[in-house]
Short mmCIF file of C-alpha atoms and ligand atoms in Angstrom, two decimals:
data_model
loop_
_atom_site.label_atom_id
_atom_site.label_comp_id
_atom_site.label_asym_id
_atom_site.label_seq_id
_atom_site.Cartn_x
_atom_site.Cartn_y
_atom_site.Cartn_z
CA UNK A 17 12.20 -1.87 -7.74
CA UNK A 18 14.22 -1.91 -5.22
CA UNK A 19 15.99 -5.02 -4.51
CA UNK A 20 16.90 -6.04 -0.64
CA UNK A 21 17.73 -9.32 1.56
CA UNK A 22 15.26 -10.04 4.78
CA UNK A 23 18.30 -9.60 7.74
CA UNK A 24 17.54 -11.69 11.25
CA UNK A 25 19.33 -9.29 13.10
CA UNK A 26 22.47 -8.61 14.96
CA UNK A 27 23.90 -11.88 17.06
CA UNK A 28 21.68 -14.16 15.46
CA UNK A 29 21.68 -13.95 11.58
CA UNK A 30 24.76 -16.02 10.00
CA UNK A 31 24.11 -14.07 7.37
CA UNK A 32 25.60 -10.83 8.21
CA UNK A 33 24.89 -7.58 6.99
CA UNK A 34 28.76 -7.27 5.60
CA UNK A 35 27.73 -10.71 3.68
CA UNK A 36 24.58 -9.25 2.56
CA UNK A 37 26.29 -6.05 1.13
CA UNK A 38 28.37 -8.01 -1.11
CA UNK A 39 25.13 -9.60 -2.79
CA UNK A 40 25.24 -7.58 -6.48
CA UNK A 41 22.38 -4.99 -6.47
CA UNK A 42 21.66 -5.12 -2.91
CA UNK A 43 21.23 -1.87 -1.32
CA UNK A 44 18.70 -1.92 1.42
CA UNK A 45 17.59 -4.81 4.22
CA UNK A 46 14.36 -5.86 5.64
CA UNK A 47 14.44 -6.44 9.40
CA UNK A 48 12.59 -5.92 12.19
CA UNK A 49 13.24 -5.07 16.17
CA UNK A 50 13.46 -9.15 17.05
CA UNK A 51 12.32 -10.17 20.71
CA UNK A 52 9.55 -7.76 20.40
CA UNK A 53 5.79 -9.57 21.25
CA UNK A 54 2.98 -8.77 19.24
CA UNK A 55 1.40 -5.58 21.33
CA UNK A 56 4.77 -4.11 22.68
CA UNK A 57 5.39 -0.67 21.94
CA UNK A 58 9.02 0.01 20.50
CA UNK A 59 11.15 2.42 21.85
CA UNK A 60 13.01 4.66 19.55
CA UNK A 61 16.44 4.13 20.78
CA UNK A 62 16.09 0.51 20.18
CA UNK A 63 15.38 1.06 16.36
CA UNK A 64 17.81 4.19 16.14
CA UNK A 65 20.52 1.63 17.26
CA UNK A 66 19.65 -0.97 14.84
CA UNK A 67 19.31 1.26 11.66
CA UNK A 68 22.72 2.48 12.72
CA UNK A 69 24.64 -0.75 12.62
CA UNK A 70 22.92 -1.15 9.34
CA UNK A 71 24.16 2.41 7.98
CA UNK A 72 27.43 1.91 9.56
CA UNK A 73 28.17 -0.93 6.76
CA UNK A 74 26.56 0.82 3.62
CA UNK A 75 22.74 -0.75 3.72
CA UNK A 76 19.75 1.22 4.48
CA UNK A 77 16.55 -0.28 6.22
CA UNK A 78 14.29 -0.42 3.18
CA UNK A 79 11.05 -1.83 5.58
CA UNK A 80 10.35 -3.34 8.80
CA UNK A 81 8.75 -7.38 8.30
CA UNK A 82 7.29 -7.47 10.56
CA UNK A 83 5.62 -5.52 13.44
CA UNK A 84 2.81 -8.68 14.19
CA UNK A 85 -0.61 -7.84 15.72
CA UNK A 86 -1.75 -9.00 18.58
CA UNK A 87 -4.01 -11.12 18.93
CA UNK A 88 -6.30 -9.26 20.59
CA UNK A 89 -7.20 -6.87 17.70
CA UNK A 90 -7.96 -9.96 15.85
CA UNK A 91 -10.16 -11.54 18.04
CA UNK A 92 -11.93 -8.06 19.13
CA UNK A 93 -10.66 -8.80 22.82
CA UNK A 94 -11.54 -6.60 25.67
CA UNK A 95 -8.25 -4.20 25.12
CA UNK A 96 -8.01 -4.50 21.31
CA UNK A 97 -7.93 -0.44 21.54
CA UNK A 98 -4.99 -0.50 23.64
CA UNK A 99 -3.49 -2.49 21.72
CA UNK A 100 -4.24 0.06 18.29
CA UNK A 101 -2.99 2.73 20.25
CA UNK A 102 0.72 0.53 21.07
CA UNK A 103 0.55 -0.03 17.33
CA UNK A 104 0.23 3.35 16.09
CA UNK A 105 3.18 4.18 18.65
CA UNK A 106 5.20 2.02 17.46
CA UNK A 107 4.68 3.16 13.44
CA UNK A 108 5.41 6.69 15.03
CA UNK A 109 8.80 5.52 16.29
CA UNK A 110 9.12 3.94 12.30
CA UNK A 111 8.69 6.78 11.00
CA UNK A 112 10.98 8.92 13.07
CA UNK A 113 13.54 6.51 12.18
CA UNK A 114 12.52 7.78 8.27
CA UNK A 115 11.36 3.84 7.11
CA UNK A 116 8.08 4.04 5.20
CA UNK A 117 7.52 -0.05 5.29
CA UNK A 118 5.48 -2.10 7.08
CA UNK A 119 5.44 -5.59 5.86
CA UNK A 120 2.39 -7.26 8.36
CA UNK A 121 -0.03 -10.16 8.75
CA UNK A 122 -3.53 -10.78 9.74
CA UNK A 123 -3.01 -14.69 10.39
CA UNK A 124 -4.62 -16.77 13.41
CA UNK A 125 -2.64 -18.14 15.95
CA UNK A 126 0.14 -19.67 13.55
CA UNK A 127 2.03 -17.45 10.86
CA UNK A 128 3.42 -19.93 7.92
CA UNK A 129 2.69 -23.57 8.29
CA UNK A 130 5.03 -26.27 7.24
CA UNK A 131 5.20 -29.94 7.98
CA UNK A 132 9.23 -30.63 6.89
CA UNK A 133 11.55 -27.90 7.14
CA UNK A 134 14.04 -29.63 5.27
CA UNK A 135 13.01 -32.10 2.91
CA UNK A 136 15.97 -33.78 1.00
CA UNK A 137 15.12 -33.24 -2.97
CA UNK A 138 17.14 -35.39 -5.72
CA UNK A 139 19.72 -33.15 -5.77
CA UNK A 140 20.49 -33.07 -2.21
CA UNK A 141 19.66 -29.40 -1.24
CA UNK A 142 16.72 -29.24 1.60
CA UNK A 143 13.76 -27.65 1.26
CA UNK A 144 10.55 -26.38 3.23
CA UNK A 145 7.70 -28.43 2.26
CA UNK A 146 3.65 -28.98 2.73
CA UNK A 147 1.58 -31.95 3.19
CA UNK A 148 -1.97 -31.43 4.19
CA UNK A 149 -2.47 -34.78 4.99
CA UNK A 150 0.42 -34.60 7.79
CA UNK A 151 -0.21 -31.30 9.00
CA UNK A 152 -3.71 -32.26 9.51
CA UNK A 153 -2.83 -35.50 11.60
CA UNK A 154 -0.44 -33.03 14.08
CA UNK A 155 -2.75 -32.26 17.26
CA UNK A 156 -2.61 -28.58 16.59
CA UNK A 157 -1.72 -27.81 20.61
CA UNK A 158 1.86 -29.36 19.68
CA UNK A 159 2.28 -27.58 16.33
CA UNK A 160 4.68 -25.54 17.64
CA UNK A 161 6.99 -28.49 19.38
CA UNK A 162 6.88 -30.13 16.36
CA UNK A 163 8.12 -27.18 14.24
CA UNK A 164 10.88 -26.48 16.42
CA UNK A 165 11.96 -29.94 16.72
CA UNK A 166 12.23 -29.50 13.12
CA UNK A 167 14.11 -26.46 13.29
CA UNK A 168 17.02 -28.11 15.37
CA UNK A 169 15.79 -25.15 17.95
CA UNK A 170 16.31 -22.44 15.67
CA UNK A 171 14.39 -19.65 15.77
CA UNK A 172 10.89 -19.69 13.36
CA UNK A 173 10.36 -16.30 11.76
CA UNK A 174 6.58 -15.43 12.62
CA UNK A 175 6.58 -18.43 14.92
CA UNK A 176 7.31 -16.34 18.72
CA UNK A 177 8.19 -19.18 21.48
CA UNK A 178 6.45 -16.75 23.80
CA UNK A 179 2.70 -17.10 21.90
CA UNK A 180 2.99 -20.41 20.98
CA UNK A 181 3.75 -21.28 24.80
CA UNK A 182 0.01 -20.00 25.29
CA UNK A 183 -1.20 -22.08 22.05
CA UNK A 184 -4.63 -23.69 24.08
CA UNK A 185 -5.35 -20.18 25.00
CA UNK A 186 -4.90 -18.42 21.63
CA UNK A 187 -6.64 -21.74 20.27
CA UNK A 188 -9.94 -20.62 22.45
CA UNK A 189 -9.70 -16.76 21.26
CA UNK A 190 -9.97 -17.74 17.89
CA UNK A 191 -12.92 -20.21 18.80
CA UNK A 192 -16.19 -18.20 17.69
CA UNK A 193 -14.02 -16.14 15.24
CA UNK A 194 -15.09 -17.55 11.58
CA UNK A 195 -13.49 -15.34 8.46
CA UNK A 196 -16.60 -12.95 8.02
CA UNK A 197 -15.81 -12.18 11.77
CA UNK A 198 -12.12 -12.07 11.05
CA UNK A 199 -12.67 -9.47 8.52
CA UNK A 200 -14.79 -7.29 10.45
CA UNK A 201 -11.87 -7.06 12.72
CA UNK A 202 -9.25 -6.51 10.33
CA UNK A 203 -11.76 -3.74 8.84
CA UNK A 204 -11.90 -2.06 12.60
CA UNK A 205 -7.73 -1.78 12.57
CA UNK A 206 -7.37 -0.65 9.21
CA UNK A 207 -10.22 2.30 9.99
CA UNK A 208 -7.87 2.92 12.87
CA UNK A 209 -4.39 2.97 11.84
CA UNK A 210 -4.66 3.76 7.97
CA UNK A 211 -5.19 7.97 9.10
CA UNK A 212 -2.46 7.72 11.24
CA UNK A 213 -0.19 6.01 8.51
CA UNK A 214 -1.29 8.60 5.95
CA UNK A 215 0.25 11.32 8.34
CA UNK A 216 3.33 9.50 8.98
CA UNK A 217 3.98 8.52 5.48
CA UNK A 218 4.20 5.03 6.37
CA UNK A 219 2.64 2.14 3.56
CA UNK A 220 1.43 -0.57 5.17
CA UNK A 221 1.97 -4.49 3.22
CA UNK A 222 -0.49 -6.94 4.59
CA UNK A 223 1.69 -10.68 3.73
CA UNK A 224 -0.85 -13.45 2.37
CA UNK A 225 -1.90 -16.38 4.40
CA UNK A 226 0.55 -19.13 4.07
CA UNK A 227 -0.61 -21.58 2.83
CA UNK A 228 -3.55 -20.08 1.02
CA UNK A 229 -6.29 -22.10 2.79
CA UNK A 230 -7.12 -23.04 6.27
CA UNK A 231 -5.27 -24.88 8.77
CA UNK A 232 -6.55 -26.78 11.56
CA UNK A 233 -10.32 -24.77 10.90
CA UNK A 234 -8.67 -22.12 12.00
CA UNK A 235 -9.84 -18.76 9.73
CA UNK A 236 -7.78 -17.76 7.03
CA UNK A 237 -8.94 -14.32 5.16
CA UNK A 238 -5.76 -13.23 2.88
CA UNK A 239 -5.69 -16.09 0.38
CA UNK A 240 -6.33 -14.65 -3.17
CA UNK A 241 -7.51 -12.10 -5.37
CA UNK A 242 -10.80 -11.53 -4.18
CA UNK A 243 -9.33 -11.22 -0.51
CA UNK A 244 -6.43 -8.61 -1.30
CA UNK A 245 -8.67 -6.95 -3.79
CA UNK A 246 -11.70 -6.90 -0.62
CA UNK A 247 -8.71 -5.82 2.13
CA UNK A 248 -7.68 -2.64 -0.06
CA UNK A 249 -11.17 -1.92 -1.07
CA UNK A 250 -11.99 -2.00 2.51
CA UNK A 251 -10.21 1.72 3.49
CA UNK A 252 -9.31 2.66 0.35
CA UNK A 253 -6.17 4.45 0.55
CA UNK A 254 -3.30 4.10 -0.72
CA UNK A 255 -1.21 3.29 2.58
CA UNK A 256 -3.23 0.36 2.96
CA UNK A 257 -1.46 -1.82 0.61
CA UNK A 258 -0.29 -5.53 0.18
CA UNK A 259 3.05 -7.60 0.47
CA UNK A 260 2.31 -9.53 -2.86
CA UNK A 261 4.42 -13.21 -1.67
CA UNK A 262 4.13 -15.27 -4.63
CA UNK A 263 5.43 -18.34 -2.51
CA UNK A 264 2.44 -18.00 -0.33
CA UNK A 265 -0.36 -16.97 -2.95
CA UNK A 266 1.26 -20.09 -5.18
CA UNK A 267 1.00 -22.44 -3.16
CA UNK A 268 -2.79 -22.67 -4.81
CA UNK A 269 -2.12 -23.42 -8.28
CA UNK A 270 -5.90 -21.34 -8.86
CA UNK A 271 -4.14 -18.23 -8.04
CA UNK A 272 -3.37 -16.43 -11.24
CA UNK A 273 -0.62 -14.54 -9.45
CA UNK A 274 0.41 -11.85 -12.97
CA UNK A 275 -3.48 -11.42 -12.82
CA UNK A 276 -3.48 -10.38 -9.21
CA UNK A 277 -0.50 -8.28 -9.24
CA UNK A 278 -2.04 -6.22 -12.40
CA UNK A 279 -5.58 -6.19 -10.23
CA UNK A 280 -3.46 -4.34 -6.95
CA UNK A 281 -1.67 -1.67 -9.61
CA UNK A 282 -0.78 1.33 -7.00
CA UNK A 283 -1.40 -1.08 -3.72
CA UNK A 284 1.45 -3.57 -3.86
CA UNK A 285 4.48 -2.08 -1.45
CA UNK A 286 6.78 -4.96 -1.01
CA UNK A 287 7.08 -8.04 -2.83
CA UNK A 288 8.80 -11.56 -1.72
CA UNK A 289 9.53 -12.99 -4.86
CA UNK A 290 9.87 -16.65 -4.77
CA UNK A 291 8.76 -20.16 -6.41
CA UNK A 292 7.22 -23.33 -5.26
CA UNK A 293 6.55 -26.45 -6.71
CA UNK A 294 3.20 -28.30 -6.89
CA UNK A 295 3.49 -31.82 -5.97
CA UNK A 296 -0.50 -32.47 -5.67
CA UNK A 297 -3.51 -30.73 -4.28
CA UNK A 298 -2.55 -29.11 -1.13
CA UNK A 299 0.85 -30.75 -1.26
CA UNK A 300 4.17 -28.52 -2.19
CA UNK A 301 7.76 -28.03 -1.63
CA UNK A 302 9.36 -24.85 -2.12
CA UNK A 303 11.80 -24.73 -4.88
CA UNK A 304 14.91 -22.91 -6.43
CA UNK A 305 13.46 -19.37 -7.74
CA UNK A 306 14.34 -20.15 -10.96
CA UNK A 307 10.98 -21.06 -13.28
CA UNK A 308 11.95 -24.36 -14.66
CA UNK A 309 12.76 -25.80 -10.77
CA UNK A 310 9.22 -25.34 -9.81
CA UNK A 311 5.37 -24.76 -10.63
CA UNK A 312 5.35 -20.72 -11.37
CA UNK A 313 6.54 -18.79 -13.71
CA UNK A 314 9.40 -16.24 -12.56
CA UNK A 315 9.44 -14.25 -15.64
CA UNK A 316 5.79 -13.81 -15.97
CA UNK A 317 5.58 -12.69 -11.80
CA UNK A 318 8.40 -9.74 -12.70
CA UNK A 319 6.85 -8.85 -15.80
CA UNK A 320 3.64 -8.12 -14.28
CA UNK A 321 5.06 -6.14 -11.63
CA UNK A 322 7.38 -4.18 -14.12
CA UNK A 323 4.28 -3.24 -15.82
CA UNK A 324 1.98 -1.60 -13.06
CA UNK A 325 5.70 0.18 -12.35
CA UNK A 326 6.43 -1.71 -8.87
CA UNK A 327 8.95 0.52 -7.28
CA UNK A 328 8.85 -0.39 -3.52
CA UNK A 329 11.17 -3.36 -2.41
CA UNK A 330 11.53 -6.79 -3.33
CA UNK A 331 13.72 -9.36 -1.56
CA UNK A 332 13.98 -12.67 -3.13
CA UNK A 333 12.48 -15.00 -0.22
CA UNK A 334 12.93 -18.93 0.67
CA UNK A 335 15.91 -20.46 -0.67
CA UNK A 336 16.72 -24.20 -0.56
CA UNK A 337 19.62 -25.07 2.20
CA UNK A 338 22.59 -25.95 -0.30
CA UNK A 339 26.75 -26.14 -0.01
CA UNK A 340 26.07 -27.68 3.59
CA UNK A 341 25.35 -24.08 4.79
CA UNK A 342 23.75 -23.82 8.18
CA UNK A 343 20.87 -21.68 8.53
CA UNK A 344 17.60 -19.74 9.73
CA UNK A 345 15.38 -22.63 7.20
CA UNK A 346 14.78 -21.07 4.39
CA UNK A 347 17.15 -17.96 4.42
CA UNK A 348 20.69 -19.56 3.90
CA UNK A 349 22.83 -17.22 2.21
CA UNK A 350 24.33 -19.18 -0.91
CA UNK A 351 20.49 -19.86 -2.71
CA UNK A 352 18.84 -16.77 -2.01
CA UNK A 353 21.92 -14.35 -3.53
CA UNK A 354 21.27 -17.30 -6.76
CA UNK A 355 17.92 -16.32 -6.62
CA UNK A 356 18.31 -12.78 -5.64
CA UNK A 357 20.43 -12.42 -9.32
CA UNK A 358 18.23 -14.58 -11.28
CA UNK A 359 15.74 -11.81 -10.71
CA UNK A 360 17.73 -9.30 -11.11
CA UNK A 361 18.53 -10.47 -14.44
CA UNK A 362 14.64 -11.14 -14.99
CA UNK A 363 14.00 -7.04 -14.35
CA UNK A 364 17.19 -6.02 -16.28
CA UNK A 365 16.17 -7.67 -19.18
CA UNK A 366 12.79 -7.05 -18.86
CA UNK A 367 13.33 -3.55 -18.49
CA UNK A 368 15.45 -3.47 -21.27
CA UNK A 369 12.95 -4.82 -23.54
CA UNK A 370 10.32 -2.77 -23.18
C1 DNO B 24 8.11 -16.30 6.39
C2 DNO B 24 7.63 -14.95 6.23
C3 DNO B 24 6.44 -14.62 7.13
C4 DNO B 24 6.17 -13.13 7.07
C5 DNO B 24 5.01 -12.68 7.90
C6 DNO B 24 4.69 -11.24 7.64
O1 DNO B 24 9.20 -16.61 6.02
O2 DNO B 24 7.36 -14.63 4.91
O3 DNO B 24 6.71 -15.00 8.44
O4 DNO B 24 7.31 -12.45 7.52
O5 DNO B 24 3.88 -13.44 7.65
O6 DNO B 24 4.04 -10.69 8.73
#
């Protein structure tokens, strides 16, 4: 395992790589080319630049989260080849740049939904939290208003202001798109771009829906075992692989998430490592990572991947906003390093007892 911090990039992340590098254990971050649309081809130069100002202060880019698909392949639009062809350009320029992660999502119109993005808990720290009953009573169209109101204006990972500014339209692609259909088009991409991958060494992580079940009827196909287990079935080679989130796949306490990490053995490439805490059916908050502060159990999640020998990256993911640290939500500093050595310890001791 390798462990690493997600990194928002130069100018915009308060949490800078120099911070990052002091984090014990850290060696590598996840990051991405930011202000890129889903369906723009990246130019080398621009990622040659960016995995230089990471080298130049001692990290390595362990994996790219994300390089999003547009909308287009999942609909099965008029230019959804095109758009293949930009993607497999833009894993070319990856792998000249000698990263072999792509962390990825197959997720209509909206990436991860959340009704309070800061959600005061007893102790005073704020948390990202779910109710299913007030995201359901938000017209959809404004989704995206609302969320950034709730940001303060800062910037949504997954949530482009571009896309959502053309929500009614992506709202009508998705229309006559139900999950059988969805999965026919995810199948098309993956027969497309899996080859290619295999040549360029890269390993592809498709990231769960989150949350695990559907959001304003809109299709959701990545929500538990039987879907990862069906998505690397579906080409099966080994580049095609899975970002196993146990934030996102717990947020249904059904999933069995040791169960579905031993059931990926070989196919999990990158894992967000995280807990959340049930508060009643379809109704969470995200917690502290340790077990005790929320609904899954830490030490069983690292166990299972210690024993299928999970050696790609890990990063721990959303932290609560603590210490009156200002932040992207959920990736303050102060409670993801906690986090970050909490598991650290989990694996060291885990490893040690074997
Ligand atoms: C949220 C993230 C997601 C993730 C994408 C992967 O914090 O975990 O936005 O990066 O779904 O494509």
């Amino acid at each position: 395992m390798k462990m690493t911090m997600r990194w928002f990039g130069p100018g915009f992340d308060p949490v800078t790589l120099d911070k990052i590098r002091q984090v014990p254990g850290v060696k590598g971050v996840i990051t991405t080319l930011y202000g890129k649309q889903p369906g723009d081809e990246w130019k080398s130069e621009e990622l040659f630049a960016l995995k230089k100002q990471v080298e130049d202060s001692g990290l390595v880019i362990a994996g790219i989260e994300s390089v999003n698909i547009h909308d287009s392949i999942k609909t099965a639009g008029a230019q959804r080849d095109m758009y293949i062809e930009r993607y497999i350009n833009t894993l070319k320029v990856i792998s000249q740049a000698g990263i072999n992660l792509v962390c990825y999502n197959f997720m209509a119109v909206f990436d991860w939904t959340r009704s309070d993005l800061a959600k005061i808990r007893p102790d005073g720290a704020a948390v990202m939290a779910y109710d299913h009953k007030l995201v359901e009573e938000i017209n959809p169209d404004n989704m995206f208003n609302v969320m950034q109101e709730k940001a303060g204006g800062c910037l949504l990972p997954g949530w482009e202001p571009e896309r959502m500014a053309r929500i009614k339209e992506l709202f009508k692609m998705y229309h006559d798109i139900d999950e059988e259909t969805l999965f026919k088009n995810l199948e098309y991409f993956l027969k497309a771009i899996i080859p290619e991958c295999e040549k360029l060494k890269i390993k592809m992580g498709m990231h769960p829906d989150d949350p695990g079940w559907s959001v304003f009827g809109l299709p959701r196909i990545m929500k538990n075992k039987e879907n990862l287990l069906r998505l690397v079935n579906m080409v099966d080679n080994p580049c095609n692989g899975v970002t196993l989130c146990s934030g996102s796949l717990g947020t249904n306490p059904d999933n069995d998430i040791p169960d579905i990490i031993r059931s990926l053995k070989g196919r999990i490439h990158f894992a967000h490592v995280r807990n959340v805490k049930h508060n009643a059916p379809g109704d969470f908050e995200e917690s502290a990572h340790l077990s005790s502060d929320g609904s899954l159990d830490m030490y069983s999640i690292m166990k299972a991947l210690c024993d299928i020998g999970f050696d790609g990256p890990l990063r721990p993911d959303h932290g609560r906003q603590i210490w009156g640290e200002v932040s992207v939500p959920g990736y303050g500093l102060y409670d993801r390093a906690i986090g970050l050595s909490y598991l650290s310890g989990l694996w060291e001791a885990i490893n040690k007892g074997k």
